[in-house]
Amino acid sequence: MPDATKPTVGLLFDYEFDARCHERLECDGLVQFRRHGFNIFSFPSNLALPFFGFEAYSQRLIRRGQREQWQAVLSQDETFGAILASLAAEALGLPGTAPEAILASQHKLWARQVMTQACPEVAVPASALDWRPGEPAPRVSGFPFFLKPIRASFSVLARRIHNQAELDEHLQFSLRERATLGWLVRPFEQLCATRIPDAPPALGFMREPIAEGLQFNLDGYVFEGTVNFLGAVAAVMYPGTQAFQRWEYPGQVPADALARAQDASRRFLAAVGFSHGIFNTEFIYNPRSEALTMLECNPRMASQFSDLYRAVDGIDLHRLGLGLALGDRSMIAHREEPRGRQASSLVWRSFGLNDTPPMPSRSRVAELRRAFPDAEFFVFDRDLDERRRDFKWLGSHRYGILNLSAQSPGDMFDRAQRAADLLGWPNAPFSEAIQAQSPTLLAAT
């Protein structure tokens, strides 16, 4: 039965990091959620995917919101949830991000055009590849370049392409894969046609120059028209790949580059009409040339980093996101006691189909939780077909993530090693070959 003392909030497409953090907020007595959505990668819920459309689904949510008396609607899901939350909030008269701002940011080619106008000094030229699913790869020149879907999430199918043979192989999709691409992107394309009609087709790929340097995430939010920046999280890649090995907060980004990134982010957000909500912008900074490149703006939380900010700054991004959805200033301003001077999100990956180590037993996981009670641990136990899909779509298989806090870089390395030993895994997020590339470790030596 509804509790009149707690706000009722529609929570859409809530999984993994978000699900765990939102459950904690609910257990703390801050909110009562009404959960809706389906898992696009899990059977049988993904049987809804071929029949999905934003307009029809949002209308069902709006009716539920009226019936359940939502006081806010919330989602940090990249694929469908963020757009649906914005559509429902718009119809119900609740705080939310404008649907056009989300669409303009998630349409990577259209966002590039906006960057060229709003912040040209950080924009790179991009063009659509003359290709549609089912067609052979076009004959092109100008290798190498970076290829990515015009509409996709979390680096899916994004790859450096060095020659025609790599392009030919990358654009080979089975009938099932082509169908999945269409089911994921066509609803977005249809909504763009009514909301941002000048945007080009979204079902396809775009190419752009390769940017080299330190990649970092700039996190922030907009409330009552004011852009607020929270911090920057720096990325470290597995050697010789574009796969994230770990994320470090606070990221050691030069002050001038950070100020330029903040200025460019403000101008982009204003250009797409992003006037309320949480966001993260991605940049690459080249320390040799001092060039700063804006990769994209994500109109949602970088959920994997929520615990990093909580550990170091006492800022719970999920609580902040709930406060934004409710328009609750006190919830947005809430801070708690930090527990470390730095935090990292450590990522275990395999790069061969059969190279994944055994998943840890329940007793190993329990021992890990006893040793690191404040850590967040996620294991991704995939079968062979799921690992094949990971390699096709992501270039590697991510089998574990551990968010840890520490008092120093050396302490972080030691804690990561102990955690790896407890799990029976290699300390892959801190392999010796990559230590010298770590901006945090460099700053400490």
Coordinates of C-alpha atoms in Angstrom, one line a residue:
M1 CA 0.0 0.0 0.0
P2 CA 1.4 3.5 -0.9
D3 CA 3.1 5.4 1.9
A4 CA 1.9 9.0 1.8
T5 CA 5.0 10.1 3.7
K6 CA 7.3 9.2 0.8
P7 CA 7.3 10.5 -2.7
T8 CA 6.1 8.0 -5.4
V9 CA 8.5 7.9 -8.3
G10 CA 8.3 6.1 -11.6
L11 CA 11.6 4.3 -12.2
L12 CA 12.2 3.0 -15.7
F13 CA 14.6 0.4 -17.1
D14 CA 16.6 0.1 -13.9
Y15 CA 19.5 -2.4 -14.0
E16 CA 23.0 -3.2 -12.6
F17 CA 24.6 -0.1 -11.0
D18 CA 21.4 1.8 -11.0
A19 CA 19.2 -1.0 -9.5
R20 CA 21.6 -1.5 -6.6
C21 CA 21.9 2.3 -5.8
H22 CA 18.1 2.9 -6.2
E23 CA 17.4 0.0 -3.9
R24 CA 19.6 1.5 -1.2
L25 CA 17.7 4.9 -1.5
E26 CA 14.4 3.0 -1.1
C27 CA 15.7 1.1 1.9
D28 CA 16.8 4.4 3.4
G29 CA 13.2 5.5 3.4
L30 CA 13.6 8.3 0.9
V31 CA 11.3 7.2 -1.8
Q32 CA 8.9 4.5 -3.0
F33 CA 9.6 3.5 -6.6
R34 CA 7.2 2.1 -9.2
R35 CA 9.4 0.1 -11.5
H36 CA 8.6 -0.4 -15.2
G37 CA 10.6 -1.5 -18.3
F38 CA 12.1 -4.7 -19.7
N39 CA 15.7 -6.0 -20.1
I40 CA 16.7 -5.8 -23.7
F41 CA 19.4 -8.5 -23.3
S42 CA 17.5 -11.0 -21.2
F43 CA 15.1 -13.6 -22.3
P44 CA 12.1 -13.6 -22.2
S45 CA 11.7 -9.9 -21.4
N46 CA 13.5 -9.0 -24.6
L47 CA 10.7 -10.5 -26.7
A48 CA 9.1 -7.0 -26.3
L49 CA 12.0 -5.5 -28.3
P50 CA 10.6 -6.0 -31.9
F51 CA 7.3 -4.4 -30.9
F52 CA 8.8 -1.4 -29.0
G53 CA 8.0 2.2 -30.0
F54 CA 8.6 5.4 -27.9
E55 CA 5.2 7.0 -28.5
A56 CA 3.1 3.9 -27.7
Y57 CA 5.2 2.9 -24.7
S58 CA 5.3 6.4 -23.3
Q59 CA 1.6 6.7 -23.5
R60 CA 1.3 3.5 -21.3
L61 CA 3.7 5.0 -18.8
I62 CA 1.8 8.3 -18.7
R63 CA -1.4 6.4 -17.9
R64 CA 0.4 4.5 -15.2
G65 CA 1.9 7.7 -13.8
Q66 CA -1.5 9.2 -13.5
R67 CA -3.0 6.1 -11.9
E68 CA 0.0 5.7 -9.5
Q69 CA 0.2 9.4 -8.8
W70 CA 3.9 9.8 -9.6
Q71 CA 5.6 12.8 -8.2
A72 CA 8.6 12.2 -10.4
V73 CA 9.8 9.9 -13.2
L74 CA 13.4 8.8 -13.4
S75 CA 15.8 6.7 -15.5
Q76 CA 19.6 6.6 -16.1
D77 CA 19.2 4.0 -18.9
E78 CA 20.9 5.0 -22.1
T79 CA 18.9 2.9 -24.6
F80 CA 15.2 3.6 -23.9
G81 CA 14.8 4.8 -20.3
A82 CA 16.1 8.3 -20.4
I83 CA 14.0 9.3 -23.4
L84 CA 10.9 7.6 -22.0
A85 CA 11.4 9.4 -18.6
S86 CA 11.6 12.8 -20.5
L87 CA 8.5 12.1 -22.5
A88 CA 6.5 11.0 -19.4
A89 CA 7.8 14.0 -17.4
E90 CA 6.8 16.4 -20.2
A91 CA 3.3 15.0 -20.4
L92 CA 2.8 14.8 -16.6
G93 CA 4.1 18.2 -15.9
L94 CA 7.0 16.9 -13.8
P95 CA 10.7 18.1 -13.7
G96 CA 12.7 16.5 -16.4
T97 CA 15.1 17.0 -19.3
A98 CA 13.5 18.1 -22.6
P99 CA 13.1 15.2 -25.0
E100 CA 14.7 17.2 -27.8
A101 CA 17.9 17.7 -25.7
I102 CA 18.2 14.0 -25.1
L103 CA 17.7 13.1 -28.7
A104 CA 20.1 15.7 -30.0
S105 CA 22.8 14.5 -27.6
Q106 CA 22.3 10.8 -28.3
H107 CA 22.2 11.2 -32.1
K108 CA 26.0 11.2 -32.4
L109 CA 26.2 12.7 -35.9
W110 CA 23.7 15.5 -35.2
A111 CA 25.6 16.2 -31.9
R112 CA 28.8 16.6 -34.0
Q113 CA 27.0 19.2 -36.1
V114 CA 25.8 21.0 -33.0
M115 CA 29.4 21.0 -31.6
T116 CA 30.7 22.5 -34.8
Q117 CA 28.4 25.4 -34.3
A118 CA 28.4 25.8 -30.5
C119 CA 32.0 24.9 -29.6
P120 CA 34.1 24.5 -32.8
E121 CA 37.4 24.5 -31.0
V122 CA 36.7 21.0 -29.5
A123 CA 34.8 19.6 -32.4
V124 CA 36.3 17.2 -35.0
P125 CA 34.8 16.6 -38.5
A126 CA 32.5 13.6 -38.9
S127 CA 30.6 12.2 -41.8
A128 CA 28.1 9.4 -42.2
L129 CA 29.3 6.2 -43.9
D130 CA 27.4 5.4 -47.1
W131 CA 26.1 2.1 -45.8
R132 CA 22.9 0.5 -44.5
P133 CA 22.6 -2.9 -42.7
G134 CA 22.7 -5.8 -45.1
E135 CA 24.9 -4.0 -47.6
P136 CA 28.6 -4.7 -48.2
A137 CA 31.0 -2.2 -46.8
P138 CA 31.6 0.8 -49.1
R139 CA 35.1 1.3 -50.7
V140 CA 36.6 4.2 -48.8
S141 CA 40.0 5.8 -48.3
G142 CA 41.6 7.9 -45.6
F143 CA 42.6 5.2 -43.2
P144 CA 43.0 5.0 -40.3
F145 CA 39.8 6.5 -38.8
F146 CA 37.4 5.9 -35.9
L147 CA 34.1 4.3 -36.8
K148 CA 31.1 4.2 -34.5
P149 CA 27.3 3.9 -34.8
I150 CA 25.3 7.1 -35.2
R151 CA 23.1 5.9 -32.4
A152 CA 24.5 3.4 -29.9
S153 CA 25.5 3.1 -26.2
F154 CA 28.7 2.4 -24.2
S155 CA 31.1 2.1 -27.1
V156 CA 29.1 -0.7 -28.8
L157 CA 30.5 -1.4 -32.3
A158 CA 32.9 1.6 -32.0
R159 CA 36.3 0.7 -33.4
R160 CA 39.5 2.0 -34.9
I161 CA 39.6 1.0 -38.5
H162 CA 43.0 0.7 -40.1
N163 CA 42.3 -0.7 -43.6
Q164 CA 39.5 -1.8 -46.0
A165 CA 39.7 -5.4 -44.8
E166 CA 38.9 -4.4 -41.2
L167 CA 36.0 -2.3 -42.4
D168 CA 34.7 -5.2 -44.5
E169 CA 34.8 -7.5 -41.5
H170 CA 33.3 -5.0 -39.0
L171 CA 30.3 -4.3 -41.2
Q172 CA 29.4 -8.0 -41.6
F173 CA 26.2 -8.8 -39.6
S174 CA 24.1 -11.8 -39.4
L175 CA 20.3 -11.6 -40.2
R176 CA 19.7 -11.7 -36.4
E177 CA 22.2 -8.9 -35.7
R178 CA 20.7 -6.7 -38.5
A179 CA 17.3 -7.3 -37.0
T180 CA 18.6 -6.3 -33.5
L181 CA 20.2 -3.2 -34.8
G182 CA 16.9 -2.2 -36.4
W183 CA 14.9 -2.9 -33.3
L184 CA 17.2 -0.8 -31.2
V185 CA 17.6 2.2 -33.5
R186 CA 14.5 2.6 -35.6
P187 CA 12.3 3.7 -32.6
F188 CA 14.9 6.4 -32.0
E189 CA 15.0 7.4 -35.6
Q190 CA 11.2 7.6 -35.7
L191 CA 11.1 9.9 -32.7
C192 CA 13.8 12.1 -34.1
A193 CA 11.7 12.6 -37.2
T194 CA 9.0 14.3 -35.2
R195 CA 11.2 16.0 -32.5
I196 CA 14.4 17.0 -34.4
P197 CA 13.3 16.6 -38.1
D198 CA 16.5 18.1 -39.5
A199 CA 18.6 15.3 -38.0
P200 CA 20.0 12.8 -40.6
P201 CA 19.1 9.0 -40.4
A202 CA 20.4 7.3 -37.2
L203 CA 20.6 3.7 -38.4
G204 CA 24.2 3.6 -39.7
F205 CA 27.8 4.4 -38.9
M206 CA 29.9 7.6 -38.9
R207 CA 33.6 8.1 -39.3
E208 CA 35.9 10.7 -37.7
P209 CA 39.6 11.3 -37.1
I210 CA 41.3 9.3 -34.3
A211 CA 42.0 11.5 -31.2
E212 CA 44.9 10.5 -29.0
G213 CA 45.6 11.4 -25.4
L214 CA 44.0 11.3 -22.0
Q215 CA 40.3 10.4 -22.0
F216 CA 38.2 11.8 -19.2
N217 CA 34.6 12.1 -18.2
L218 CA 33.3 15.5 -17.0
D219 CA 30.2 15.0 -14.8
G220 CA 27.7 17.6 -13.8
Y221 CA 24.0 18.6 -13.6
V222 CA 21.8 21.5 -14.6
F223 CA 19.3 22.8 -12.0
E224 CA 17.1 25.9 -12.3
G225 CA 19.1 26.8 -15.5
T226 CA 22.5 26.7 -13.8
V227 CA 25.2 24.3 -14.9
N228 CA 27.0 22.7 -12.0
F229 CA 30.2 20.6 -12.5
L230 CA 31.0 17.8 -10.1
G231 CA 34.4 16.5 -11.2
A232 CA 36.4 14.7 -13.8
V233 CA 37.1 10.9 -14.0
A234 CA 40.1 9.8 -16.0
A235 CA 40.3 6.6 -18.1
V236 CA 43.1 4.2 -18.4
M237 CA 43.0 1.7 -21.3
Y238 CA 44.2 -1.9 -21.6
P239 CA 47.5 -1.7 -23.4
G240 CA 47.1 -1.5 -27.2
T241 CA 43.3 -1.4 -27.1
Q242 CA 40.5 1.1 -26.7
A243 CA 39.0 -1.0 -23.8
F244 CA 38.7 0.6 -20.4
Q245 CA 41.0 -1.0 -17.8
R246 CA 40.0 1.3 -15.0
W247 CA 38.6 4.7 -14.2
E248 CA 40.3 7.0 -11.6
Y249 CA 38.8 9.8 -9.5
P250 CA 39.8 12.5 -9.1
G251 CA 41.2 12.4 -12.6
Q252 CA 44.5 14.3 -12.9
V253 CA 43.3 16.6 -15.8
P254 CA 45.3 19.9 -16.3
A255 CA 43.4 22.9 -14.9
D256 CA 43.4 24.7 -18.3
A257 CA 42.1 21.6 -20.1
L258 CA 39.4 21.2 -17.5
A259 CA 38.3 24.8 -17.7
R260 CA 38.1 24.6 -21.5
A261 CA 36.1 21.4 -21.2
Q262 CA 33.6 23.0 -18.8
D263 CA 33.2 26.0 -21.1
A264 CA 32.6 23.8 -24.2
S265 CA 30.1 21.7 -22.2
R266 CA 28.1 24.7 -21.1
R267 CA 27.8 25.9 -24.7
F268 CA 26.8 22.5 -26.0
L269 CA 24.2 22.0 -23.3
A270 CA 22.7 25.5 -24.1
A271 CA 22.7 24.7 -27.9
V272 CA 20.7 21.5 -27.5
G273 CA 18.3 23.0 -24.8
F274 CA 19.5 20.9 -21.9
S275 CA 18.2 23.0 -19.0
H276 CA 17.5 20.4 -16.3
G277 CA 19.1 17.0 -15.4
I278 CA 22.3 15.2 -14.9
F279 CA 24.9 14.7 -17.7
N280 CA 28.4 13.7 -18.5
T281 CA 30.6 14.9 -21.3
E282 CA 33.6 12.9 -22.7
F283 CA 36.8 14.5 -23.8
I284 CA 40.3 13.5 -25.0
Y285 CA 43.2 15.9 -24.1
N286 CA 46.5 15.6 -25.9
P287 CA 49.2 16.9 -23.6
R288 CA 51.7 17.3 -26.5
S289 CA 49.6 19.5 -28.7
E290 CA 47.3 20.7 -25.9
A291 CA 44.4 19.9 -28.2
L292 CA 41.1 19.1 -26.5
T293 CA 38.5 17.0 -28.4
M294 CA 34.9 16.6 -27.3
L295 CA 33.7 13.1 -28.0
E296 CA 30.1 13.2 -26.9
C297 CA 27.6 14.4 -24.3
N298 CA 25.5 11.8 -22.5
P299 CA 22.2 13.2 -21.2
R300 CA 22.2 10.9 -18.2
M301 CA 24.4 9.9 -15.2
A302 CA 27.6 7.9 -15.7
S303 CA 26.2 5.3 -13.3
Q304 CA 29.5 3.4 -12.9
F305 CA 31.0 6.5 -11.3
S306 CA 28.3 7.2 -8.7
D307 CA 30.1 5.3 -6.0
L308 CA 33.4 7.1 -6.9
Y309 CA 32.0 10.5 -6.1
R310 CA 30.3 9.1 -3.0
A311 CA 33.6 7.7 -1.7
V312 CA 35.8 10.8 -2.3
D313 CA 33.4 13.8 -2.1
G314 CA 30.4 12.4 -0.2
I315 CA 28.2 13.0 -3.2
D316 CA 25.7 10.3 -4.0
L317 CA 24.9 10.7 -7.7
H318 CA 21.8 8.6 -7.5
R319 CA 20.4 10.6 -4.6
L320 CA 21.3 13.7 -6.5
G321 CA 19.5 12.4 -9.6
L322 CA 16.4 11.6 -7.5
G323 CA 16.5 15.1 -6.2
L324 CA 16.6 16.5 -9.7
A325 CA 13.7 14.4 -10.7
L326 CA 11.7 15.6 -7.7
G327 CA 13.0 19.2 -7.9
D328 CA 14.1 18.8 -4.3
R329 CA 16.9 21.2 -3.5
S330 CA 17.8 19.7 -0.2
M331 CA 18.3 16.2 -1.7
I332 CA 20.5 17.7 -4.5
A333 CA 22.7 19.4 -1.9
H334 CA 23.0 16.4 0.4
R335 CA 26.5 15.3 1.3
E336 CA 27.8 12.5 3.5
E337 CA 31.2 11.7 5.0
P338 CA 33.8 10.7 2.4
R339 CA 35.7 7.4 3.0
G340 CA 38.8 7.9 0.9
R341 CA 41.1 10.4 -1.0
Q342 CA 40.7 8.6 -4.3
A343 CA 38.5 5.9 -5.9
S344 CA 38.8 3.7 -8.9
S345 CA 36.4 1.6 -11.0
L346 CA 38.5 -1.5 -11.8
V347 CA 37.5 -3.5 -14.9
W348 CA 38.4 -7.1 -15.6
R349 CA 38.3 -8.1 -19.3
S350 CA 39.3 -11.0 -21.5
F351 CA 40.4 -10.6 -25.1
G352 CA 40.2 -14.2 -26.2
L353 CA 37.0 -16.2 -26.4
N354 CA 38.3 -18.9 -23.9
D355 CA 40.5 -16.6 -21.8
T356 CA 38.0 -15.8 -19.1
P357 CA 39.0 -17.2 -15.7
P358 CA 36.5 -19.1 -13.6
M359 CA 33.9 -16.9 -11.8
P360 CA 34.4 -16.6 -8.1
S361 CA 32.4 -18.9 -5.8
R362 CA 29.9 -17.5 -3.3
S363 CA 32.4 -18.0 -0.5
R364 CA 35.1 -16.0 -2.4
V365 CA 32.6 -13.1 -3.0
A366 CA 31.6 -13.2 0.6
E367 CA 35.2 -13.0 1.7
L368 CA 35.7 -10.0 -0.7
R369 CA 32.8 -8.2 0.9
R370 CA 34.1 -8.8 4.4
A371 CA 37.5 -7.5 3.4
F372 CA 36.1 -4.5 1.6
P373 CA 32.6 -3.8 3.0
D374 CA 32.4 -0.4 1.3
A375 CA 33.3 -1.7 -2.2
E376 CA 30.8 -2.3 -5.1
F377 CA 31.4 -5.6 -6.9
F378 CA 29.7 -6.8 -10.1
V379 CA 30.3 -10.1 -11.9
F380 CA 29.2 -10.8 -15.4
D381 CA 29.0 -14.6 -15.9
R382 CA 28.3 -15.1 -19.6
D383 CA 27.9 -18.2 -21.6
L384 CA 29.8 -18.9 -24.8
D385 CA 27.2 -17.3 -27.1
E386 CA 27.0 -14.2 -24.9
R387 CA 30.8 -13.9 -24.9
R388 CA 30.8 -14.1 -28.7
R389 CA 28.3 -11.3 -28.8
D390 CA 30.5 -9.2 -26.5
F391 CA 33.5 -9.7 -28.8
K392 CA 31.6 -8.7 -31.9
W393 CA 29.9 -5.7 -30.4
L394 CA 32.5 -4.5 -27.9
G395 CA 35.8 -6.1 -28.9
S396 CA 36.3 -7.8 -25.5
H397 CA 34.4 -9.5 -22.7
R398 CA 34.0 -7.6 -19.5
Y399 CA 33.6 -10.2 -16.7
G400 CA 34.0 -8.1 -13.5
I401 CA 33.9 -4.6 -12.1
L402 CA 35.1 -3.5 -8.6
N403 CA 34.8 0.0 -7.3
L404 CA 37.3 0.7 -4.5
S405 CA 38.3 3.7 -2.4
A406 CA 41.8 4.3 -1.1
Q407 CA 44.0 6.9 0.6
S408 CA 46.8 7.0 -2.0
P409 CA 47.8 5.5 -5.3
G410 CA 50.0 2.9 -3.6
D411 CA 47.1 2.0 -1.3
M412 CA 44.8 1.6 -4.3
F413 CA 47.3 -0.8 -6.0
D414 CA 47.7 -2.9 -2.9
R415 CA 43.9 -3.1 -2.3
A416 CA 43.3 -4.0 -5.9
Q417 CA 45.9 -6.8 -5.6
R418 CA 44.3 -8.2 -2.5
A419 CA 40.9 -8.1 -4.1
A420 CA 42.2 -9.9 -7.1
D421 CA 43.7 -12.6 -4.9
L422 CA 40.5 -13.1 -3.0
L423 CA 38.6 -13.5 -6.3
G424 CA 41.2 -15.8 -7.8
W425 CA 41.7 -13.4 -10.7
P426 CA 44.8 -11.7 -12.1
N427 CA 45.2 -8.1 -11.1
A428 CA 44.4 -7.1 -14.7
P429 CA 43.2 -3.5 -13.9
F430 CA 46.8 -2.8 -12.6
S431 CA 49.0 -4.7 -14.9
E432 CA 52.7 -3.5 -14.8
A433 CA 52.6 -2.5 -18.4
I434 CA 50.0 0.1 -17.8
Q435 CA 51.2 1.7 -14.6
A436 CA 53.3 4.3 -16.3
Q437 CA 50.3 5.5 -18.3
S438 CA 48.2 6.2 -15.2
P439 CA 47.7 9.9 -14.7
T440 CA 47.1 9.4 -11.0
L441 CA 50.2 7.3 -10.4
L442 CA 52.3 9.8 -12.5
A443 CA 51.0 12.6 -10.3
A444 CA 52.1 10.7 -7.2
T445 CA 55.7 9.9 -8.3

